CSV table of C-alpha atoms in Angstrom, one decimal:
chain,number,residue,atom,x,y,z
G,1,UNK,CA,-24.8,-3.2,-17.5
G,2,UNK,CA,-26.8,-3.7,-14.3
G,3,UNK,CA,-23.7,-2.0,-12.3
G,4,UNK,CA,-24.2,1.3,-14.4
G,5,UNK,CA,-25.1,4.2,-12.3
G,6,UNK,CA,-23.8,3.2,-8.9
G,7,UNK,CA,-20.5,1.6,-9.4
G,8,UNK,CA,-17.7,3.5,-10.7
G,9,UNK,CA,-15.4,1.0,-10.9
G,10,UNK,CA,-14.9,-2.6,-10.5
G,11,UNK,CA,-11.2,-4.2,-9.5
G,12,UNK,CA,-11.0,-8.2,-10.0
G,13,UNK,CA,-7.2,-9.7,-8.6
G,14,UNK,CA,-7.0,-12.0,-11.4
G,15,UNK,CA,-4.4,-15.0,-12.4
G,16,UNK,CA,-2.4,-15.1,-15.6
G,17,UNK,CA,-4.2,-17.6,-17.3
G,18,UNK,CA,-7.8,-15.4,-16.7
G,19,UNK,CA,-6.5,-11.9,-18.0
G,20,UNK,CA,-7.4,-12.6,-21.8
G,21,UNK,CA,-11.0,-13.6,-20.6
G,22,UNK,CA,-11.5,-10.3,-18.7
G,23,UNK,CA,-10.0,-8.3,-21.4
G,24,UNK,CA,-12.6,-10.2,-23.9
G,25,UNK,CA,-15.0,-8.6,-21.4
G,26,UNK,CA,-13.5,-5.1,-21.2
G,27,UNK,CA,-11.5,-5.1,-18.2
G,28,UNK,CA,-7.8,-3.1,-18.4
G,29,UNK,CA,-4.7,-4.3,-16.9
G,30,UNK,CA,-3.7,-1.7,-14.7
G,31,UNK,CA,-1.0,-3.4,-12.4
G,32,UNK,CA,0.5,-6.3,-11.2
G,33,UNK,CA,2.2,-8.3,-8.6
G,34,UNK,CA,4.4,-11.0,-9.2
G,35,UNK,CA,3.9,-14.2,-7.1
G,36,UNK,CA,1.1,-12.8,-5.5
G,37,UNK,CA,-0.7,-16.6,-5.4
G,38,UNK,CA,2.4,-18.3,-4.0
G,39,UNK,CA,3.9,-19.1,-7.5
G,40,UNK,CA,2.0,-17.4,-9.7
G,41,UNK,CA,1.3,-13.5,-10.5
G,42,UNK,CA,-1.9,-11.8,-9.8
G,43,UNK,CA,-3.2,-9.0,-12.2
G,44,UNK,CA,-5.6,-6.0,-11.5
G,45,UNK,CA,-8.2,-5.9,-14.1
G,46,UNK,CA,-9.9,-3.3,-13.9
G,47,UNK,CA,-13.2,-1.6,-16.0
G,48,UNK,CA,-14.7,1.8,-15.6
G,49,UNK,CA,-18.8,2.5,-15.6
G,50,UNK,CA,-18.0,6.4,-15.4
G,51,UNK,CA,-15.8,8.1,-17.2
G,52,UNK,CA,-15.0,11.1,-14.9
G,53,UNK,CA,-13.4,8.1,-12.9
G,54,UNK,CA,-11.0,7.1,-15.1
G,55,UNK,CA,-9.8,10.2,-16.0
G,56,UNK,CA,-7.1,11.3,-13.8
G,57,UNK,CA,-5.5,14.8,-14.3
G,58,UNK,CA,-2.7,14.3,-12.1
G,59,UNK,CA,-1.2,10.9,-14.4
G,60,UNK,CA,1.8,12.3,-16.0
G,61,UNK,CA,3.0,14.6,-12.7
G,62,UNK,CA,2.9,11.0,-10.8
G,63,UNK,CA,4.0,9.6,-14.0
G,64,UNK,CA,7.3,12.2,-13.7
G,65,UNK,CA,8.0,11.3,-9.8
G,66,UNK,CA,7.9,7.4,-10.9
G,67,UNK,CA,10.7,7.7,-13.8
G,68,UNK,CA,12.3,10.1,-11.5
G,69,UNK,CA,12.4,7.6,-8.6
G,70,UNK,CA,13.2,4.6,-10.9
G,71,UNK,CA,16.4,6.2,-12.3
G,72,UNK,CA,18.0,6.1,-8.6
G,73,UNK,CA,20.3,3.8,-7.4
G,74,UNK,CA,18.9,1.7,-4.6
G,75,UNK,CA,20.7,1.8,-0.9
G,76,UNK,CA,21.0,-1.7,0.0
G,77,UNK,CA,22.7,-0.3,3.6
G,78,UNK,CA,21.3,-2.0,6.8
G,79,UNK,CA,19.4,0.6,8.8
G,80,UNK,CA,19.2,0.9,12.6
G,81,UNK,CA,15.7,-0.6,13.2
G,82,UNK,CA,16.6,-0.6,17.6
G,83,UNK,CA,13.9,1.7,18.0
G,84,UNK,CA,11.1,0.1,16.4
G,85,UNK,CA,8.6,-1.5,18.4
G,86,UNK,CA,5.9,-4.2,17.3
G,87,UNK,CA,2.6,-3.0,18.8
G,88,UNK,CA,0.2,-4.6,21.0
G,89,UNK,CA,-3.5,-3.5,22.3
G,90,UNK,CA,-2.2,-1.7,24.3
G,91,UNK,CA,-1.0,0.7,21.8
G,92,UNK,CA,-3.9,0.3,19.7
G,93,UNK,CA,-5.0,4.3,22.0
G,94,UNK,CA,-2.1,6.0,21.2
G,95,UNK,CA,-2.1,4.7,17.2
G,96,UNK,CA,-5.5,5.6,16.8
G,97,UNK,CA,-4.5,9.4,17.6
G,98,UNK,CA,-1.4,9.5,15.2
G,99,UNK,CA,-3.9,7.7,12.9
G,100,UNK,CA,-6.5,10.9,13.1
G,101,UNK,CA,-4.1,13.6,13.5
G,102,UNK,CA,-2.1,12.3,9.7
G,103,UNK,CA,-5.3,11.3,7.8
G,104,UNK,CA,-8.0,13.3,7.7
G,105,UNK,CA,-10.3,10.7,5.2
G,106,UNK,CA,-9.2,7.5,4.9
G,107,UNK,CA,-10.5,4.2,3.5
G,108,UNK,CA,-10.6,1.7,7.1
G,109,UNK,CA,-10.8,3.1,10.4
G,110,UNK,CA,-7.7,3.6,11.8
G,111,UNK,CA,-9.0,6.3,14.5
G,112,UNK,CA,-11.0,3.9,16.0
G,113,UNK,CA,-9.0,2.1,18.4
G,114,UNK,CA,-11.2,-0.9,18.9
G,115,UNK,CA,-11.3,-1.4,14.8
G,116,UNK,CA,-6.6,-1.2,15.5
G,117,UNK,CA,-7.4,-3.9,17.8
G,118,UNK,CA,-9.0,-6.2,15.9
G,119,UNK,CA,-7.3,-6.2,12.8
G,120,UNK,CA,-4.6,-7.1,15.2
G,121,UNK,CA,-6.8,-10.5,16.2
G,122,UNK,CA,-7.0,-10.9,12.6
G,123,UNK,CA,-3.3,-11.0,12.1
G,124,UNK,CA,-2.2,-7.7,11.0
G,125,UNK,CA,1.3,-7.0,12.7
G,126,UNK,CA,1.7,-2.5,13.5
G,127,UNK,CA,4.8,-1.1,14.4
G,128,UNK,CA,5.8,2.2,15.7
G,129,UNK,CA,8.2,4.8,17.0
G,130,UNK,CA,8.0,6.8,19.7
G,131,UNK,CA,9.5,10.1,20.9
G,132,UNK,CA,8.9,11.2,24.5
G,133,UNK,CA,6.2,9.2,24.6
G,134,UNK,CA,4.1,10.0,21.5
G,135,UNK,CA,3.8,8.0,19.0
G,136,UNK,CA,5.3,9.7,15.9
G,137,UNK,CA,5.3,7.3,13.0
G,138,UNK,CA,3.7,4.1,12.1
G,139,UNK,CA,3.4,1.2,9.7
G,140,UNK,CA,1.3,-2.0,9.1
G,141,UNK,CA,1.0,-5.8,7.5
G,142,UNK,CA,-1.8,-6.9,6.7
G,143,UNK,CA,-0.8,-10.9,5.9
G,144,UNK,CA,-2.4,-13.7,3.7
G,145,UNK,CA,-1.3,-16.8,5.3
G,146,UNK,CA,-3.0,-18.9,3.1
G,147,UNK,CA,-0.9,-17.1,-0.3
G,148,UNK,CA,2.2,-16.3,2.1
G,149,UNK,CA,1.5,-12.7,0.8
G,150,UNK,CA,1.4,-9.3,2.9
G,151,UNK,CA,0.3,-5.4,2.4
G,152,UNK,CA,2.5,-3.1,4.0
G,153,UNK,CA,0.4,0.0,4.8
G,154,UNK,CA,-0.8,2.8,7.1
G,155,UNK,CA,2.0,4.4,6.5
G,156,UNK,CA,1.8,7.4,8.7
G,157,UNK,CA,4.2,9.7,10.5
G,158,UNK,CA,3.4,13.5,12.4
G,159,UNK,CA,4.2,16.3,10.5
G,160,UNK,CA,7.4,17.2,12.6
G,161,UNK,CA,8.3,13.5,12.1
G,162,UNK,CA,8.9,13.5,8.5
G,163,UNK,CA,11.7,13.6,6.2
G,164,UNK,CA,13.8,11.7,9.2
G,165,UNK,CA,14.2,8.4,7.8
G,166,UNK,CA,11.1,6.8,10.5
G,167,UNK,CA,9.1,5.2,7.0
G,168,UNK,CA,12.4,3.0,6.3
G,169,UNK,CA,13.1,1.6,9.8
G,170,UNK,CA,9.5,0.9,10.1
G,171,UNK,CA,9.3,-1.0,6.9
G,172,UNK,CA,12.4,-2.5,7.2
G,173,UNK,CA,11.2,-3.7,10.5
G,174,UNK,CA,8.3,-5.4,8.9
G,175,UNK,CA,10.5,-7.1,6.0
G,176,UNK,CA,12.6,-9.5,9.0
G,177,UNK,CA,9.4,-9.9,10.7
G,178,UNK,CA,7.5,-11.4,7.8
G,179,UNK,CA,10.4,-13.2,6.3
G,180,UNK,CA,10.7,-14.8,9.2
G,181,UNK,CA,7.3,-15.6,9.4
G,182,UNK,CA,7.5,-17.5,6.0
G,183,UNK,CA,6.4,-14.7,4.2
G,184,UNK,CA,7.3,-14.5,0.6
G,185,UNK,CA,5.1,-11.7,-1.2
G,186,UNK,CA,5.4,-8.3,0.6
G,187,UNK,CA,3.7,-5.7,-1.5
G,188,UNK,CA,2.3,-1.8,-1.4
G,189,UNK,CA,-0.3,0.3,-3.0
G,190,UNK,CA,0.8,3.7,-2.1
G,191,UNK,CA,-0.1,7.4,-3.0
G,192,UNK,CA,1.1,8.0,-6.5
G,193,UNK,CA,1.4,11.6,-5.2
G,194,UNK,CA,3.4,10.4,-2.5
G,195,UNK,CA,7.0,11.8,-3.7
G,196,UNK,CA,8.8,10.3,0.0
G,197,UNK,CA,6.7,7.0,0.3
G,198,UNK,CA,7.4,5.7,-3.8
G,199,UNK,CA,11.5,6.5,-3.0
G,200,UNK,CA,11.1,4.5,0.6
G,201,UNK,CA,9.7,1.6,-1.2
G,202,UNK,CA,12.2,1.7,-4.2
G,203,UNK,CA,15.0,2.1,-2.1
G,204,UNK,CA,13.8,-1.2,0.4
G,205,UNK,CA,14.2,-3.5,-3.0
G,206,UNK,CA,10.8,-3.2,-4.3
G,207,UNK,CA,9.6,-3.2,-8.2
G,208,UNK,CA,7.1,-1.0,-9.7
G,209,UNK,CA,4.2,-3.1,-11.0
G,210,UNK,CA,1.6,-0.3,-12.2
G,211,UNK,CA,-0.4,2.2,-11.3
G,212,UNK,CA,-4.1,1.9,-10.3
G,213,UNK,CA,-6.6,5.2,-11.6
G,214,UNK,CA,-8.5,6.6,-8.6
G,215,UNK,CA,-8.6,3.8,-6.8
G,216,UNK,CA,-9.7,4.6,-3.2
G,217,UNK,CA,-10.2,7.5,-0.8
G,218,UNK,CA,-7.6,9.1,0.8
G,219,UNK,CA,-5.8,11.8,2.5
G,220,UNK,CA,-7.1,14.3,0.2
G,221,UNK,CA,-9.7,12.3,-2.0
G,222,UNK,CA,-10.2,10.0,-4.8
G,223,UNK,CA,-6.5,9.1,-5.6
G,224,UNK,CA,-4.5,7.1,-8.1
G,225,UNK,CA,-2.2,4.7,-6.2
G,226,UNK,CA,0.9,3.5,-7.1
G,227,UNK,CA,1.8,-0.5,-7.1
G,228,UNK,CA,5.2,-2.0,-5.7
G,229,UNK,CA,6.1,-5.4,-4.8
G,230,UNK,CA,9.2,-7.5,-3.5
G,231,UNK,CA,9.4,-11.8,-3.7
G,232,UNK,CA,11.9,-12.6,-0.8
């Protein structure tokens, strides 16, 4: 009660053994991601203070491009990845610009090249492609050594870049790197909107787990975002 009036909503990543004890106290399960804590699966619980937030009037068109997406066979072709390049400070300039040019709002702040380079410090691995010079799509992980977990986000590509197959070297680029890092969780939370990312991701191997109800601000606003994960 004492969060009424200035939170909206409240997220708690929660273990399999808790989620009876948050719904007791009025929390939803809204995704999931299996082996999320090393061997165990992590749950977001979520509960709503408002209800404009948890009413979403673009749920059964992303509902639509899910069952769509899920209904296609998945390529399991190797894809030419010779191109991709793991980024260093050095690059952390010219991401910051594709960054601002492809996401007007966005939750961290990727056009700030000194914030690229120190989620870099932190462990976050960015690749990218370039053409002529310009960098023209990118990608990130953001890892959990200590649950052997990692997001794969800030996906971004120019306009004149897209629809060219970039998103899947990129992200197949970051599957070898983390497997071979000893990575074993490699998850998303991507635009349920997103028609090109949700196929990329289904077609790398990765399950749906859920979809979480205006959960953050991007691209164009408050947006619902759609959950997928891989165990490797």
């Amino acid at each position: 009660n004492e969060m009424e009036g200035w939170v909206e909503k409240l997220i708690v990543k929660s273990r399999t053994q808790d989620v009876l004890f948050f719904e007791s106290k009025g929390f939803t399960n809204e995704a999931h991601i299996k082996n999320y804590f090393l061997d165990a699966d992590m749950f977001f619980m979520t509960k709503y203070f408002s209800f404009d937030r948890q009413k979403s009037l673009a749920w059964d068109e992303e509902e639509l491009i899910v069952k769509t997406i899920l209904k296609e066979e998945v390529n399991a072709y190797e894809t030419d990845i010779s191109n991709v390049r793991v980024a260093s400070k050095d690059d952390c300039k010219d991401l910051a610009d594709l960054y601002q040019k492809v996401f007007p709002i966005y939750p961290t702040s990727l056009s700030d090249p000194n914030h690229l380079s120190k989620t870099m410090e932190a462990g976050t691995i960015y690749v990218f492609i370039r053409d002529e010079g310009m960098i023209i799509s990118a990608a990130s992980a953001e890892v959990n050594a200590v649950y052997k977990n990692a997001e794969l986000t800030d996906c971004a590509s120019r306009q004149e870049a897209q629809g060219k197959g970039h998103m899947k070297k990129l992200l197949s680029k970051l599957d070898k790197l983390l497997v071979h890092n000893g990575i074993h969780c490699l998850y998303t939370i991507a635009r349920a909107e997103s028609v090109g990312m949700n196929k990329v991701f289904h077609q790398l191997g990765y399950q749906y787990g859920g979809r979480l109800k205006k959960n953050l601000i991007i691209y164009s606003g408050l947006e619902d975002m759609n959950v997928w994960y891989k165990n490797v």
